Amino acid sequence: MAAPESGDGNNGAARMVTLISSDNTRFEVEAAAASLSQTLQLTILDGGGGGGDGIPLPNVDSATLSKVLEYCIKHAPAAANGGAPNATAVDRAELERFDNEFVNIDQSVLYSLIMAAHNLEIEGLQSLVAKKVADMIKGKSPMEIRRTLGFPDPTPEEQAEMNAHMLEYGWAYE
Amino acid sequence: MSEHFEISRRRRASSPSSAAPLDNDDLLGQILIRLPPGPSTLPRASLVCKRWRRLISDPDFLRSFRTHHRKPPLLGFFYHDRAFDLRRNIDFTPVLDPPDRIPAVRFFEQLVKGSEVIGCRHGRVLVISRKRRRFQVWDPVTAGDLRCVAFPPPFRGKGLAEYVNSMFLWTNDEVFIVDLELAKFKKLPQRISYCSCHPFTSFCAAGKEYDWYIELPPLIPF
């Protein structure tokens, strides 16, 4: 009879790694979750981050890292199934619900997440946060986009250029 | 990875500031390709500031935008009267709601009266003006990049068919392929005796080889 555990050398408890934020907070997380980061994946495969060592992340503060890891932990099981081609509709709906709620956050937190997802190269998170910003500006006029994103008001020169362009593409601004 | 867009990777700021993501062309590009594919989207976004305008007009960005939105929206349809009338304009009926509704009147000034639409691909329209004996490759949304090409010498306007992203034109004895995206014509070396032509392809490839296109000289520089 086959043994019930079908592990590939990964028997027992899941392997844990430690990540250290820029403000020196230590986060212990499953290697599978941290490996969603392309940047960390190789280090982890090489056995880094285990024991008392920890992987320092000088570009990510603890508040942002905790949020990033929340995402990774939630998405790790689906990612382990190769992007979850055989996930059930219920699983997918649950992840979607999580994602929607996950990005329902302050703009400054969102911006920090964008930078962290970029630095850590977490593809799904990069896509999620970019989509969130796109959703914030879609259907808005150029001035509304500037206000939404906190840009300063346009200079008279910029304003003149905008007006000229709007005449040409008037239909797009109705 | 196909939608991973980058023009130039700027060095990331060492201390993340709130505006940092939008100062990075790569990250800004990733945001902008996720805007909806409607025709008003990019004209609007390109007005936000000079940097956005530069990024949005970059061909690499536009390619990523198209790749990301695999299915382009239907903007409307062109039509003419059944009795082809040299004095009449082509009519256009938009199907989208504002702000993506492109008014028909916008097109009337751009086309020679009596022109006939013979095909649309990649947001470009191939128009034929028998009166002036020329083809026009026309971009209705930007109104830019118009290009007129004289009928290839033997072409008398016999027939046409669709071929991948191109139009397939044939005459009494010659066959042409018009790539609407690049506004280029290619004459095939094969000759035909008069019949109808049907392009036959083994599969519909996403990418194509363009280098074999022969560019016919534009008749009128726009």
Coordinates of C-alpha atoms in Angstrom, one line a residue, chain A residues 58-61 107-108 110-112 114-115 118-119 123 126-135 137-146 149 151 157-158 161-163 165-166 168-174, chain B residues 1 3-4 9-10 12-22 24 26-27 30-32 34-36 39-40 43-50 52-53 68 98-103 106 140-144:
Chain A
P58 CA 15.4 47.3 2.6
N59 CA 12.8 48.8 0.2
V60 CA 9.7 47.5 1.9
D61 CA 8.4 48.7 5.3
Q107 CA -4.1 55.7 -2.1
S108 CA -0.8 55.9 -0.2
L110 CA -1.9 51.3 -2.7
Y111 CA 1.2 53.2 -4.0
S112 CA 3.4 51.5 -1.5
I114 CA 2.7 49.0 -6.3
M115 CA 6.3 49.7 -5.5
H118 CA 7.3 45.8 -8.5
N119 CA 10.5 45.4 -6.4
E123 CA 3.1 39.2 -11.0
Q126 CA 1.4 43.8 -9.8
S127 CA -1.5 43.2 -12.1
L128 CA -4.1 43.6 -9.3
V129 CA -2.8 47.0 -8.1
A130 CA -2.2 48.3 -11.6
K131 CA -5.8 47.4 -12.4
K132 CA -7.0 49.2 -9.2
V133 CA -5.4 52.5 -10.3
A134 CA -6.8 52.0 -13.8
D135 CA -10.2 51.6 -12.3
I137 CA -9.2 56.8 -13.4
K138 CA -11.3 55.1 -16.0
G139 CA -14.1 57.2 -17.5
K140 CA -12.7 60.4 -16.0
S141 CA -11.8 63.5 -17.8
P142 CA -8.1 64.6 -17.9
M143 CA -8.7 67.1 -15.2
E144 CA -10.5 64.6 -13.0
I145 CA -7.7 62.1 -13.5
R146 CA -5.2 64.8 -12.4
L149 CA -4.1 61.2 -8.6
F151 CA -1.3 66.1 -9.6
E157 CA 0.6 76.5 -21.0
E158 CA -0.5 72.9 -20.2
E161 CA -2.4 72.6 -24.9
M162 CA -5.2 70.5 -23.4
N163 CA -7.9 72.9 -24.8
H165 CA -6.4 68.9 -28.1
M166 CA -9.9 68.7 -26.8
E168 CA -9.7 68.1 -32.1
Y169 CA -11.0 65.1 -30.1
G170 CA -14.2 66.8 -28.9
W171 CA -16.3 63.7 -29.2
A172 CA -14.1 61.9 -26.7
Y173 CA -14.9 64.4 -23.9
E174 CA -18.7 64.6 -24.2
Chain B
M1 CA 4.8 38.4 -20.0
E3 CA 1.7 42.5 -21.6
H4 CA 4.7 43.4 -19.5
R9 CA 13.3 51.3 -16.8
R10 CA 14.0 54.2 -14.5
R12 CA 13.4 53.2 -8.7
A13 CA 13.3 55.7 -5.9
S14 CA 15.3 54.5 -2.9
S15 CA 12.7 55.8 -0.5
P16 CA 9.1 55.1 -1.7
S17 CA 7.2 58.4 -2.0
S18 CA 3.5 58.5 -2.7
A19 CA 4.0 59.6 -6.3
A20 CA 6.7 57.1 -7.1
P21 CA 4.7 54.5 -9.0
L22 CA 3.4 57.1 -11.5
N24 CA 8.1 55.1 -13.3
D26 CA 7.1 50.8 -16.6
L27 CA 4.6 51.0 -13.8
Q30 CA 1.1 48.7 -16.7
I31 CA -1.6 50.9 -15.3
L32 CA -2.6 52.5 -18.6
R34 CA -5.5 48.2 -18.1
L35 CA -7.8 51.1 -18.9
P36 CA -10.9 50.1 -20.9
P39 CA -11.8 54.8 -28.3
S40 CA -12.0 57.7 -25.9
P43 CA -7.2 60.5 -26.1
R44 CA -8.3 61.4 -22.6
A45 CA -5.4 59.9 -20.8
S46 CA -2.9 61.5 -23.2
L47 CA -4.2 64.9 -22.1
V48 CA -3.3 64.3 -18.4
C49 CA 0.3 65.6 -18.9
K50 CA 3.2 65.6 -21.4
W52 CA 1.5 60.5 -20.3
R53 CA 1.1 61.7 -23.9
H68 CA -3.8 43.2 -23.4
P98 CA -20.7 58.6 -25.1
P99 CA -17.8 59.2 -24.5
D100 CA -16.9 56.4 -26.9
R101 CA -19.5 57.3 -29.4
I102 CA -17.7 58.7 -32.5
P103 CA -20.1 61.0 -34.3
R106 CA -16.6 63.7 -38.0
P140 CA -11.0 57.4 -38.5
V141 CA -10.3 57.7 -34.7
T142 CA -7.2 59.8 -34.8
A143 CA -8.0 61.3 -38.2
G144 CA -4.2 61.2 -38.6

